[in-house]
mmCIF file with all atom_site columns, C-alpha atoms in Angstrom:
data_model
loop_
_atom_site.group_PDB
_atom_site.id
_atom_site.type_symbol
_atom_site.label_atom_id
_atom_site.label_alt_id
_atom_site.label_comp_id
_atom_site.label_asym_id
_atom_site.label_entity_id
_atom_site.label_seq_id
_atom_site.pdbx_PDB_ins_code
_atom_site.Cartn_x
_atom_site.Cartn_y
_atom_site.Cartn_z
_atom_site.occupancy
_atom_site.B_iso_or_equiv
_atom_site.pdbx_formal_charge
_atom_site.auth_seq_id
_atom_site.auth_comp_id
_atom_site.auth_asym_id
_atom_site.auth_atom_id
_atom_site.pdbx_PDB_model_num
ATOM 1   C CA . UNK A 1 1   ? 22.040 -71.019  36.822 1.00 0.00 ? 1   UNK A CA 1
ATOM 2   C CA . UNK A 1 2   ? 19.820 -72.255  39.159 1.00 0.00 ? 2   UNK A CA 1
ATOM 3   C CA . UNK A 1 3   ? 16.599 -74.054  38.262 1.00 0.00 ? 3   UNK A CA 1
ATOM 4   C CA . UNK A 1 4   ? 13.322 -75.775  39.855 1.00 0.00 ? 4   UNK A CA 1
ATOM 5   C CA . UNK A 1 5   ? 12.662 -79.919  38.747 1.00 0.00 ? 5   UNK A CA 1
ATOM 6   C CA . UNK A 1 6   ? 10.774 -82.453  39.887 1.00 0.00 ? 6   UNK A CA 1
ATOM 7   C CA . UNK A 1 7   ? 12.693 -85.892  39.723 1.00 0.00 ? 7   UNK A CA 1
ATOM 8   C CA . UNK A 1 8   ? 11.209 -88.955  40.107 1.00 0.00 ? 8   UNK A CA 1
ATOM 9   C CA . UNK A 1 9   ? 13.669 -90.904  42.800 1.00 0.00 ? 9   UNK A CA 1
ATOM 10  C CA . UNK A 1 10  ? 12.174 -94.285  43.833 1.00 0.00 ? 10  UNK A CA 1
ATOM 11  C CA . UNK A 1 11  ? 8.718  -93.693  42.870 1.00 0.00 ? 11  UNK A CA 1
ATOM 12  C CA . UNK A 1 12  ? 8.742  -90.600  44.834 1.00 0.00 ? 12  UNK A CA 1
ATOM 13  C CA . UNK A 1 13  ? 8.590  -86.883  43.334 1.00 0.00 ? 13  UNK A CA 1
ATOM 14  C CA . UNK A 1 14  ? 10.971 -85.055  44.729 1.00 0.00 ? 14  UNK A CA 1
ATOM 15  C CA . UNK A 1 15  ? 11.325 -81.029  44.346 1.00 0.00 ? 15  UNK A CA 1
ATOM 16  C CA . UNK A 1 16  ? 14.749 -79.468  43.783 1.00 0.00 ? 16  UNK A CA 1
ATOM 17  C CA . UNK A 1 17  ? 16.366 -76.562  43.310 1.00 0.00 ? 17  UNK A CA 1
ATOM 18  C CA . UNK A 1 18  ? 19.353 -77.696  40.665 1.00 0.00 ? 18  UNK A CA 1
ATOM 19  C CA . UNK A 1 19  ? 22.456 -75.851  38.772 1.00 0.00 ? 19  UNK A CA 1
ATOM 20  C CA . UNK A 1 20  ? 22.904 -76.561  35.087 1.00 0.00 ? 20  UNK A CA 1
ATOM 21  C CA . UNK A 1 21  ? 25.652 -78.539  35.814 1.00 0.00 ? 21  UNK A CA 1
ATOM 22  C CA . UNK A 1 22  ? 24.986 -80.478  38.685 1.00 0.00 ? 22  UNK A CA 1
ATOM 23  C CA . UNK A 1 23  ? 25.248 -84.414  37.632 1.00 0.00 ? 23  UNK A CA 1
ATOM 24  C CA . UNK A 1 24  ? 22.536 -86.883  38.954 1.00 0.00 ? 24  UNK A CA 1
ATOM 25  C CA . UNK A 1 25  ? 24.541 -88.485  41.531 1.00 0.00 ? 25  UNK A CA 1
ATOM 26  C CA . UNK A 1 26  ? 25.738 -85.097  42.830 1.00 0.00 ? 26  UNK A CA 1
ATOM 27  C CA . UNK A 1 27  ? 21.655 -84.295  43.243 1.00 0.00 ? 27  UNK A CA 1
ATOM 28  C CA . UNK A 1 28  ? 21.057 -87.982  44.670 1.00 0.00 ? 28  UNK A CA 1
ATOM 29  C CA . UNK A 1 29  ? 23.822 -88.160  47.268 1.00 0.00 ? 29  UNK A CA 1
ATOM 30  C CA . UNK A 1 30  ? 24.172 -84.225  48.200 1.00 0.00 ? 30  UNK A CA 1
ATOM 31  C CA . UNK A 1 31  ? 20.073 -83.153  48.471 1.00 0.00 ? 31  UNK A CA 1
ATOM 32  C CA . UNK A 1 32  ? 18.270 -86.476  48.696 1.00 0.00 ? 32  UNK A CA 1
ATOM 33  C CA . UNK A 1 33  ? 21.526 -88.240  51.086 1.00 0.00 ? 33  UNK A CA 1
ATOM 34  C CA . UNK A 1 34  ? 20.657 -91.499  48.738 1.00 0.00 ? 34  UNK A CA 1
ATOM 35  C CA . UNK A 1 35  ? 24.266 -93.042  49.474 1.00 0.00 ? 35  UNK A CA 1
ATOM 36  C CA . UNK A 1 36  ? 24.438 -95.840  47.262 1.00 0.00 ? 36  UNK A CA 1
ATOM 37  C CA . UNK A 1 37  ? 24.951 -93.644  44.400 1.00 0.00 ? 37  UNK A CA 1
ATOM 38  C CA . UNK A 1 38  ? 28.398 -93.593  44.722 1.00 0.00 ? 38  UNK A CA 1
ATOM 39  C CA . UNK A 1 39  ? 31.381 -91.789  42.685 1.00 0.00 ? 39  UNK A CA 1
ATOM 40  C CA . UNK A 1 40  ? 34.663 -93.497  41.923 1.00 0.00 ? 40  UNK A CA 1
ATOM 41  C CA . UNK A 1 41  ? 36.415 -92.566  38.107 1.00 0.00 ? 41  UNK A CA 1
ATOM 42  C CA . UNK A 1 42  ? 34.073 -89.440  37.871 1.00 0.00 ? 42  UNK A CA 1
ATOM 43  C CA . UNK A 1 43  ? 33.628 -90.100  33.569 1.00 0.00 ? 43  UNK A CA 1
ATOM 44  C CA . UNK A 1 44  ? 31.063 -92.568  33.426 1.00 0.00 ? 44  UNK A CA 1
ATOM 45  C CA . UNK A 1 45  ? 33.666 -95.705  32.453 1.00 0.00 ? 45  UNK A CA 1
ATOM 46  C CA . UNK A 1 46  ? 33.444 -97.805  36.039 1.00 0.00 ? 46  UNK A CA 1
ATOM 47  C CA . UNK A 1 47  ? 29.801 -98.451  37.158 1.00 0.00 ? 47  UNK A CA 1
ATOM 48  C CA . UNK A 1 48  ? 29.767 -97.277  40.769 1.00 0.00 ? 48  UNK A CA 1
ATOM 49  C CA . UNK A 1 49  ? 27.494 -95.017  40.503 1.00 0.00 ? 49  UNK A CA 1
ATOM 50  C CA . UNK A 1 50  ? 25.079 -96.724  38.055 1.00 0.00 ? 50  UNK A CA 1
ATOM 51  C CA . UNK A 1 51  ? 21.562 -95.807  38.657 1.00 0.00 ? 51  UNK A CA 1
ATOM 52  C CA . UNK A 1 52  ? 18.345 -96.857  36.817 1.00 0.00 ? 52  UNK A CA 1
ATOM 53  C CA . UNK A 1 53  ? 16.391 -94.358  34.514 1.00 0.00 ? 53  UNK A CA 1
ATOM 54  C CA . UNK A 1 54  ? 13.358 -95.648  33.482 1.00 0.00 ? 54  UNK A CA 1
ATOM 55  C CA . UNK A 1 55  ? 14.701 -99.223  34.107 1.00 0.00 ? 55  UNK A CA 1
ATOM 56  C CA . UNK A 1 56  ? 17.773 -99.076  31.653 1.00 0.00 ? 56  UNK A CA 1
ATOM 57  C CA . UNK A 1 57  ? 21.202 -98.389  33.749 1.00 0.00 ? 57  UNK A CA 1
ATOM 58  C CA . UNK A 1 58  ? 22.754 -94.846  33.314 1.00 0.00 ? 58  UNK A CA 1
ATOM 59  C CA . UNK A 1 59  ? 26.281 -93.523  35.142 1.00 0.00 ? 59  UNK A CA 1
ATOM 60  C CA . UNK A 1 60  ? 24.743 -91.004  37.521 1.00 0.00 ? 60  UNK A CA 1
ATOM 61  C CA . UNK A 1 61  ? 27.897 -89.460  37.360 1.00 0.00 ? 61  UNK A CA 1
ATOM 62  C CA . UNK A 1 62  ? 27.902 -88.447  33.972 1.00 0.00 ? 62  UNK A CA 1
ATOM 63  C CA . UNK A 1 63  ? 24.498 -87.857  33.620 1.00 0.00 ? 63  UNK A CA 1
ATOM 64  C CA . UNK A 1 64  ? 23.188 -83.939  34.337 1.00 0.00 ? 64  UNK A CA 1
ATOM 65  C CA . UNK A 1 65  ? 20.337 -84.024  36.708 1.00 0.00 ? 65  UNK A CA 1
ATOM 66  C CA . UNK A 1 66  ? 18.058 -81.401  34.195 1.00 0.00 ? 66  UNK A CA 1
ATOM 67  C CA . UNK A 1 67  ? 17.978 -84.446  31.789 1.00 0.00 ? 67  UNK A CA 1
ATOM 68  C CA . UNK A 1 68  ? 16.274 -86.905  34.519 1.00 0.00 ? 68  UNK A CA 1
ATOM 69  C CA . UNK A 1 69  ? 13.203 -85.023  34.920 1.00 0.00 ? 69  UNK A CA 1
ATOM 70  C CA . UNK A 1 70  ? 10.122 -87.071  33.655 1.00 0.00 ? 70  UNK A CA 1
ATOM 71  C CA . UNK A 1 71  ? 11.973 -90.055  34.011 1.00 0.00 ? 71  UNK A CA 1
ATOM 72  C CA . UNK A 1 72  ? 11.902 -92.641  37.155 1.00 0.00 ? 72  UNK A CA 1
ATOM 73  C CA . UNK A 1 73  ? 15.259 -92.619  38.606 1.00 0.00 ? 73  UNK A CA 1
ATOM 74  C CA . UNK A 1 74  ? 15.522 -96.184  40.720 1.00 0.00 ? 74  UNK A CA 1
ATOM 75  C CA . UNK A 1 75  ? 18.464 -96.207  43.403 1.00 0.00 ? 75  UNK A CA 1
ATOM 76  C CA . UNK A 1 76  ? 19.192 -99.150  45.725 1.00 0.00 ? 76  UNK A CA 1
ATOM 77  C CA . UNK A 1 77  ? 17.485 -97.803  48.662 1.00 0.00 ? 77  UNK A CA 1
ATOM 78  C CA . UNK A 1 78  ? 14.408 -98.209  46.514 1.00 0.00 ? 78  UNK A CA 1
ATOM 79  C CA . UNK A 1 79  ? 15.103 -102.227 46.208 1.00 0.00 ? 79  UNK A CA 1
ATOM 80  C CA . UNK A 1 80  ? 13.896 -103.666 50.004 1.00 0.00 ? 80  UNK A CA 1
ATOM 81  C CA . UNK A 1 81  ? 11.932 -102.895 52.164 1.00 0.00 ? 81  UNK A CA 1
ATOM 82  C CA . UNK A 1 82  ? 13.681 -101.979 54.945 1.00 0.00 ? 82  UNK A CA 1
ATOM 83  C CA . UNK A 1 83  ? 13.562 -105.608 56.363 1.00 0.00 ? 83  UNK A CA 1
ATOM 84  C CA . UNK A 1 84  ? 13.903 -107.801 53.397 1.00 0.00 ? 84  UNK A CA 1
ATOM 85  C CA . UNK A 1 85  ? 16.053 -107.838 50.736 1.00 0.00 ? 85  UNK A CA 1
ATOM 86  C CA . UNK A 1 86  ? 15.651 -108.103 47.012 1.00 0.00 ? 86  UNK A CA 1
ATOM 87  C CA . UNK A 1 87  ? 16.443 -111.390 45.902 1.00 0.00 ? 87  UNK A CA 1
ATOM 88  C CA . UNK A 1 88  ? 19.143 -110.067 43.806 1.00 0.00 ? 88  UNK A CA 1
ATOM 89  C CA . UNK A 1 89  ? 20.336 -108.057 46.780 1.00 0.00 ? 89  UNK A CA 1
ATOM 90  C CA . UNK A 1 90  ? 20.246 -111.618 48.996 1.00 0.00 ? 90  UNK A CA 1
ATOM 91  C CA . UNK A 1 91  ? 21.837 -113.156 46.202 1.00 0.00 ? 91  UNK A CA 1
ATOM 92  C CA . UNK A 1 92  ? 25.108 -111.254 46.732 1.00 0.00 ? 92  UNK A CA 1
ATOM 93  C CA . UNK A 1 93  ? 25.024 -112.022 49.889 1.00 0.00 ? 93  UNK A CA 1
ATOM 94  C CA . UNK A 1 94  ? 24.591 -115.449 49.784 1.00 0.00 ? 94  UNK A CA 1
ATOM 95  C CA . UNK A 1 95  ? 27.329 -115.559 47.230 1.00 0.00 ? 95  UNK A CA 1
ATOM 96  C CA . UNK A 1 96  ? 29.656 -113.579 49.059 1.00 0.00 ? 96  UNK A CA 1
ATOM 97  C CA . UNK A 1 97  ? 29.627 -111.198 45.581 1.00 0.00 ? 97  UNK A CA 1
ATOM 98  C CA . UNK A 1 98  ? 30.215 -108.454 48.164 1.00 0.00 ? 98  UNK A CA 1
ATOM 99  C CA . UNK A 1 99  ? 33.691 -107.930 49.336 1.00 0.00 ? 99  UNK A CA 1
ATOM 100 C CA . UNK A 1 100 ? 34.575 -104.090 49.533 1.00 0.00 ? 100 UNK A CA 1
ATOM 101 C CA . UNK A 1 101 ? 30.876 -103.607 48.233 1.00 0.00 ? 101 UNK A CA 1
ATOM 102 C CA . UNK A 1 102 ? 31.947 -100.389 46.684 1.00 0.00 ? 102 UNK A CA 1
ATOM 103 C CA . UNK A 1 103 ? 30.821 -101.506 43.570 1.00 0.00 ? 103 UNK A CA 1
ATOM 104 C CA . UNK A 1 104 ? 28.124 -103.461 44.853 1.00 0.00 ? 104 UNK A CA 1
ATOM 105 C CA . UNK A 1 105 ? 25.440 -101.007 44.425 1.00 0.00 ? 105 UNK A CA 1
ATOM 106 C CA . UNK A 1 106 ? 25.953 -100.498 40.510 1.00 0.00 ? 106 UNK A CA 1
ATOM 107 C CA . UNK A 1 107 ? 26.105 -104.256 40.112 1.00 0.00 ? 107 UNK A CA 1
ATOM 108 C CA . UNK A 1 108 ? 22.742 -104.948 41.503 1.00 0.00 ? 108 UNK A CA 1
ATOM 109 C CA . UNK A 1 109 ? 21.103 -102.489 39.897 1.00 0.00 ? 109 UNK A CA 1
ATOM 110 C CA . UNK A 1 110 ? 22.632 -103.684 36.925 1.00 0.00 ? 110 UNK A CA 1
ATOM 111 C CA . UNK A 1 111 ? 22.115 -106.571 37.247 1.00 0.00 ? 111 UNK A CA 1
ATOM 112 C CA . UNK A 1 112 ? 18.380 -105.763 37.993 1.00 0.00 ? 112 UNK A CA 1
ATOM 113 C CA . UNK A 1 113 ? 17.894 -104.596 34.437 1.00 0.00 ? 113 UNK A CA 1
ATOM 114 C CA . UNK A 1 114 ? 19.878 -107.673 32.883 1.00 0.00 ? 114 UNK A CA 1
ATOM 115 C CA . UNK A 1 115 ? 17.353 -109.717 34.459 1.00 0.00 ? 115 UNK A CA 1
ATOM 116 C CA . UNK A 1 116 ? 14.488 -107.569 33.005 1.00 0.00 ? 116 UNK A CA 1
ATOM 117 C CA . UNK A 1 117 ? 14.964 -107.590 30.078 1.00 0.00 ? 117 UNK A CA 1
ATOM 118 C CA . UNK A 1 118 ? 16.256 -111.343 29.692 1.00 0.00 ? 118 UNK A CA 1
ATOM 119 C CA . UNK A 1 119 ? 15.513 -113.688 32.633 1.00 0.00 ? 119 UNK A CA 1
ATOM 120 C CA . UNK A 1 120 ? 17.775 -116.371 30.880 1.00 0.00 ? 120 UNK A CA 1
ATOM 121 C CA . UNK A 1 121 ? 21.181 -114.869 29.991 1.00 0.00 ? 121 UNK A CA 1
ATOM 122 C CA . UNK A 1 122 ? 24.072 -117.098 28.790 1.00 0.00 ? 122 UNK A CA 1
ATOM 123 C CA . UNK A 1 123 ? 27.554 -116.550 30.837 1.00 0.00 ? 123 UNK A CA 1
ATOM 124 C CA . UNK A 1 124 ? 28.823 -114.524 27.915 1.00 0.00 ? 124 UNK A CA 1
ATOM 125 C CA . UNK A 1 125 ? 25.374 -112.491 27.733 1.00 0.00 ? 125 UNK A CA 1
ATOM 126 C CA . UNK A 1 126 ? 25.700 -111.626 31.475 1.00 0.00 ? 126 UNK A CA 1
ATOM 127 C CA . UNK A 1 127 ? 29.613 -110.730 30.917 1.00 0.00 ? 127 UNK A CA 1
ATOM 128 C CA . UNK A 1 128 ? 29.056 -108.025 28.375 1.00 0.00 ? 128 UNK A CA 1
ATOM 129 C CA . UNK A 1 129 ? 26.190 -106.593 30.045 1.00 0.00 ? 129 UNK A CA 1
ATOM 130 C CA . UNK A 1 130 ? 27.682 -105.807 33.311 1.00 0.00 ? 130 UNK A CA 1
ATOM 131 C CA . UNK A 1 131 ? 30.995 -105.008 31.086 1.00 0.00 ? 131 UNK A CA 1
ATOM 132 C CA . UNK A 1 132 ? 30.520 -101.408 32.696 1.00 0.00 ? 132 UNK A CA 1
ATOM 133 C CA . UNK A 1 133 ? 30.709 -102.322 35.987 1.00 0.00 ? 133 UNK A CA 1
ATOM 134 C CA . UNK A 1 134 ? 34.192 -102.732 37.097 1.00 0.00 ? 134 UNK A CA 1
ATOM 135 C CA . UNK A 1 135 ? 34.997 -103.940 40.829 1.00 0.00 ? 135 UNK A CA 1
ATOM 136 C CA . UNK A 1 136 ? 38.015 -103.148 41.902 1.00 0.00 ? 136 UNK A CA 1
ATOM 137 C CA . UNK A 1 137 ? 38.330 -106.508 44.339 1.00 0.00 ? 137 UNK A CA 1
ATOM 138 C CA . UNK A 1 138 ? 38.018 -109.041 41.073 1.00 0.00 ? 138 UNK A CA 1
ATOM 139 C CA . UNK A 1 139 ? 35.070 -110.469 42.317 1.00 0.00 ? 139 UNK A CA 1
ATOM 140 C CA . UNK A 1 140 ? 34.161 -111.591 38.841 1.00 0.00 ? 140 UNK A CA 1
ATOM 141 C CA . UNK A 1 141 ? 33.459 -115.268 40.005 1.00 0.00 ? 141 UNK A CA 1
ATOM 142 C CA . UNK A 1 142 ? 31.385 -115.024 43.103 1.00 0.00 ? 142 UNK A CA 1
ATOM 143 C CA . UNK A 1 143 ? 29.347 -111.854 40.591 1.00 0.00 ? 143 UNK A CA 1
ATOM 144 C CA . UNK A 1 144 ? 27.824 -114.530 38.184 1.00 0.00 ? 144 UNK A CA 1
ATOM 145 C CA . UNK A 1 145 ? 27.339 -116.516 40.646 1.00 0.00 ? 145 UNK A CA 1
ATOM 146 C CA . UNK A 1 146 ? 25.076 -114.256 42.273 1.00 0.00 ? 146 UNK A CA 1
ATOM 147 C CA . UNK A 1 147 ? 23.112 -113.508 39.141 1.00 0.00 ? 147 UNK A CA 1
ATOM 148 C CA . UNK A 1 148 ? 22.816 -117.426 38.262 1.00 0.00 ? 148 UNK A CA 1
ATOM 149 C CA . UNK A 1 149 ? 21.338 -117.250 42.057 1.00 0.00 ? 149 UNK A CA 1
ATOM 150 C CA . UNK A 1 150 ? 19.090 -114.271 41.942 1.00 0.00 ? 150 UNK A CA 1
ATOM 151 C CA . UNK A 1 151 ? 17.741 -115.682 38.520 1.00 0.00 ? 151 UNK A CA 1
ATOM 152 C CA . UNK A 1 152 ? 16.634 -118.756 40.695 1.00 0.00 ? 152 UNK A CA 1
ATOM 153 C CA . UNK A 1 153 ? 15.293 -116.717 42.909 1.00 0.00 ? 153 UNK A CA 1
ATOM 154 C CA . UNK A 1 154 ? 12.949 -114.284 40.814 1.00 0.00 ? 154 UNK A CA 1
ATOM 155 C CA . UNK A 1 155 ? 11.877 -117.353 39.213 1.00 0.00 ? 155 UNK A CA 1
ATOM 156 C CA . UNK A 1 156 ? 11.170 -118.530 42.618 1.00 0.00 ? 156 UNK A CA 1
#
């Protein structure tokens, strides 16, 4: 069954016509072409397609898009401006916490939240939050690096 929302996608109200069943990334990557909601297991377990919902990280893919109206959904696309990135986003770089970058997107925004909430994490702290987020490259190392950067950074 078809219905009418209003999602809130990077501070930005967006009107769609949704099924019942239609998950939030299929909404964010098929009607609003916000590609760095991405899909990989499909059940919510790996990460990739971890978006933000009113700051707190969700798995778009397991997520019905009905349930996100009245909430701010945050995507990547929302994080620079177009010419410079987020410092968590340069922090990644820097760190070379990129490789395939499949799972890149989820991390950041992960990440993102982590640092939110607790601009200080231990190691083990910032291990079992991004516990979610599984890259398939084992970039583990060059990850908490990254954060351990970008926390210099926002402090910056």
């Amino acid at each position: 069954m078809k219905r009418e929302v209003t999602l809130r996608v990077n501070q930005r109200d967006q009107r769609l016509s949704i099924d019942d069943a239609d998950t939030l990334l299929e909404v964010l990557r098929d009607q609003l072409q916000l590609w760095s909601v991405r899909e990989s297991c499909g059940v919510g377990a790996c990460g990739t397609c971890t978006v933000l919902l009113d700051g707190n990280p969700v798995s778009s893919c397991f997520f019905l898009a009905a349930r996100a109206a009245g909430h701010e959904v945050t995507t990547l696309e929302s994080l620079s401006d177009g010419e410079t990135l987020h410092p968590i986003q340069q922090a990644f770089v820097e760190q070379r916490a990129l490789q395939c970058a499949y799972c890149t997107p989820g991390f950041v925004l992960s990440v993102k939240a982590l640092l939110a909430g607790n601009p200080n994490p231990s190691d083990e702290e910032i291990r079992d939050y991004l516990a979610g987020n599984l890259c398939r490259c084992a970039g583990y190392a060059e990850i908490l690096r990254a954060v351990r950067a970008a926390q210099e950074k926002l402090r910056a």
